[in-house]
Amino acid sequence: QEDSDPAVHESLSIENTLWASTVVASGTVIGVVIYTGKETRSVMNTSNPKNKVGLLDLELNQLTKALFLALVALSVVMVTLQGFVGPWYRNLFRFLLLFSYIIPISLRVNLDMGKAAYGWMIMKDDNIPGTVVRTSTIPEELGRLVYLLTDKTGTLTQNEMIFKRLHLGTVSYGTDTMDEIQSHIINSYSQVHSQSSGNSTSSTPSRKPQSAAPKVRKSVSSRIHEAVKAIALCHNVTPVYESRAGVSGETEYAEVDQDFSDENRTYQASSPDEVALVQWTASVGLTLVSRDLTSVQLKTPGGHILTYYILQIFPFTSESKRMGIIVRDESSGEITFYMKGADVAMSTIVQYNDWLEEECGNMAREGLRTLVVAKKSLTEEQYQDFESRYNQAKLSIHDRNLKVAAVVESLEREMELLCLTGVEDQLQADVRPTLEMLRNAGIKIWMLTGDKLETATCIAKSSHLVSRTQDIHIFRPVATRGEAHLELNAFRRKHDCALVISGDSLEVCLKYYEHEFVELACQCPAVVCCRCSPTQKAHIVKLLQHHTGKRTCAIGDGGNDVSMIQAADCGIGIEGKEGKQASLAADFSITQFKHIGRLLMVHGRNSYKRSAALGQFVMHRGLIISTMQAVFSSVFYFASVPLYQGFLMVGYATIYTMFPVFSLVLDQDVKPEMALLYPELYKDLTKGRSLSFKTFLIWVLISIYQGGILMYGALLLFESEFVHVVAISFTALILTELLMVALTIRTWHWLMVVAEFLSLGCYVASLAFLNEYFAPVPCFPLSGSADVAFITTVTFLWKVSAITVVSCLPLYILKYLKRKFSPPSYSKLTS
């Protein structure tokens, strides 16, 4: 600047801030650090995510602790029976080492490999394309969920808005009467242009000037004209034109030609509601064709371009719930202040009327999102006075936001109400059947949304979250402890009804009557919380976990759902219009809400059932060999001598039994189609019966029975060939383990058959190669190794077969009888 130039004062705001990666073409830039570190909004909005541990892992931890105690107890018993002779504590440690197979060390490895396999299966499922598993620790949680907390916009709905209703107070237009609006707009603009061509001074529609006779009722046509013009001007939408191929190298004519071609235009805005409104004004004849920082251009039905200069713009904020814009008409010089916003904010700003509140309620009950549009004409003097006060407020250093808001509020008085708009956000595909399926599966669904109470209630009904026949208890707004107490008592008297409550009332109830409220809400088949903040959503998740102890799942699509997703035991993100924040923060990412049905009913079920079977088998594998060791030691005067040499023990848990046991991750009790057809099957899973102390004790008894039979059988049948006891008992053990897997499998897969025969083949081959390991036990070093000649004799084969049959057949008979007289629910469907 020259020294003589007057100083220019400019306030620092979003408008004149350069963001990262901006290229400065001219001028100078001053660097200012505004907010950093913990003060940035993104950091203030985030919470530290917890490490999620599945319920199955916690249950297995408990069982492992029980097994450790069993190991110590067994060793103490052995030393006691030995009579504490000699260095008994040394023997105690030897027994601890001998029986250490009771502790399922390989369980963790098997389970983690299994979980990786489930994740791979989920991502490879063609019925739910685009699903991403972002965690490898909790796929079986999907089979244990009791509460599902879901967002509304973008999760249950598509976040694609369609303009449905325009209400002018005396007359209402719906989708079937939009052509009337179009004809009114065409008429009013053709009048304007015929007038302006005949008389260049006037360019407003033919109606009496407001100043002359403010009380004269305007015609419907002029009111439609004003309303549509206001909707077309009051927004933050920018039309964008894709550069067409072949045009880039040409001159400006091509560019002008390109600018206003309708097929090439797309609209960009911060919210889909805005785009829907602008697309609707284009459909009735008033098209937004260009916009920059200072002007907006509209195209009339006759093809004329109207230019409006933007003097001020007041963006939408979550506090003000409204946005405004002041524009000057280029042709007439008129200055107009347009404003649109939520009915709660606008009802006090517009002039008195008797229809706004009622119509807002009616539209909300239809599930429409409502916006109130108003205007105010300003004289040049009024505007200049406002501008000077506004600029002064923007330059203030203390309480700037408050001062700016106060100046803007001075304009927001007695505005002329133009219209009420209703925009519909359509439900996603198959939301109804999916919610119905989840409800039948015994999952309680809570909808947490930031929308109005009426809109949320309407979406809850239309999506069948609340069934048509169900009562709905709408929790009246409460502000004090007394009111909350009265309202809770009223709610307590109702049975089996859905609850609808606003965030503010919820806050009051949780402050004074947390336990009572959660207890009552948990009995409801469905709960809708409206006007919820992101932190409230996360708080509700934690409340449910704390009070019920049941597993919760949160599903959402936007940044405001991240804290809820991270707080839940299982977080699911939907890749929606609002970006990938939720999807990246979640444990599972899906593309549509309907995929959640298959994710839970099929994959959740399989993951839980398979992990439970895998865990029990790995424990059984260790228990059975420890039982054999215990029997062996007992027979030989409680000597702390190992039954099997090193390699056999290593081979037992790996190459001989690993493949068949791990092949249980391919097992399924019912076909996917059945699981989806009968979601009631899912209820059984939430009881956690597949892996409980009861099933664990059954497997312990099976292991003790089988281990005892294998060892005693080998000792009884082979008294004469006692030197071969290792070869005999180990062969019978491997066969028993393979047979047990075969008996447990419910649906065969070709890989399971391969695994069984591969393991058997490996074992038979190792009998020939590793014969020194099948040598007699150290107590009897008299005879040579187990020669191949003995292994191939008929005696060996029939005796081993006899031991194996005795160890497995009674169990098979018991299982058959139980299935016949008390079949599990899934077997009733498969038979």
mmCIF file with all atom_site columns, C-alpha atoms in Angstrom, residues 605 670 680-681 684 823-830:
data_model
loop_
_atom_site.group_PDB
_atom_site.id
_atom_site.type_symbol
_atom_site.label_atom_id
_atom_site.label_alt_id
_atom_site.label_comp_id
_atom_site.label_asym_id
_atom_site.label_entity_id
_atom_site.label_seq_id
_atom_site.pdbx_PDB_ins_code
_atom_site.Cartn_x
_atom_site.Cartn_y
_atom_site.Cartn_z
_atom_site.occupancy
_atom_site.B_iso_or_equiv
_atom_site.pdbx_formal_charge
_atom_site.auth_seq_id
_atom_site.auth_comp_id
_atom_site.auth_asym_id
_atom_site.auth_atom_id
_atom_site.pdbx_PDB_model_num
ATOM 1  C CA . ARG A 1 605 ? -23.554 -67.380 13.733 1.00 0.00 ? 605 ARG A CA 1
ATOM 2  C CA . VAL A 1 670 ? -27.550 -74.791 9.145  1.00 0.00 ? 670 VAL A CA 1
ATOM 3  C CA . GLU A 1 680 ? -35.242 -66.961 15.639 1.00 0.00 ? 680 GLU A CA 1
ATOM 4  C CA . LEU A 1 681 ? -32.269 -69.363 15.635 1.00 0.00 ? 681 LEU A CA 1
ATOM 5  C CA . ASP A 1 684 ? -30.134 -69.243 21.031 1.00 0.00 ? 684 ASP A CA 1
ATOM 6  C CA . PRO A 1 823 ? -32.864 -82.153 19.490 1.00 0.00 ? 823 PRO A CA 1
ATOM 7  C CA . PRO A 1 824 ? -31.337 -78.659 19.202 1.00 0.00 ? 824 PRO A CA 1
ATOM 8  C CA . SER A 1 825 ? -33.476 -76.123 17.348 1.00 0.00 ? 825 SER A CA 1
ATOM 9  C CA . TYR A 1 826 ? -31.284 -76.095 14.232 1.00 0.00 ? 826 TYR A CA 1
ATOM 10 C CA . SER A 1 827 ? -31.471 -79.886 13.770 1.00 0.00 ? 827 SER A CA 1
ATOM 11 C CA . LYS A 1 828 ? -35.269 -79.662 13.545 1.00 0.00 ? 828 LYS A CA 1
ATOM 12 C CA . LEU A 1 829 ? -34.799 -77.523 10.450 1.00 0.00 ? 829 LEU A CA 1
ATOM 13 C CA . THR A 1 830 ? -32.061 -79.584 8.808  1.00 0.00 ? 830 THR A CA 1
#
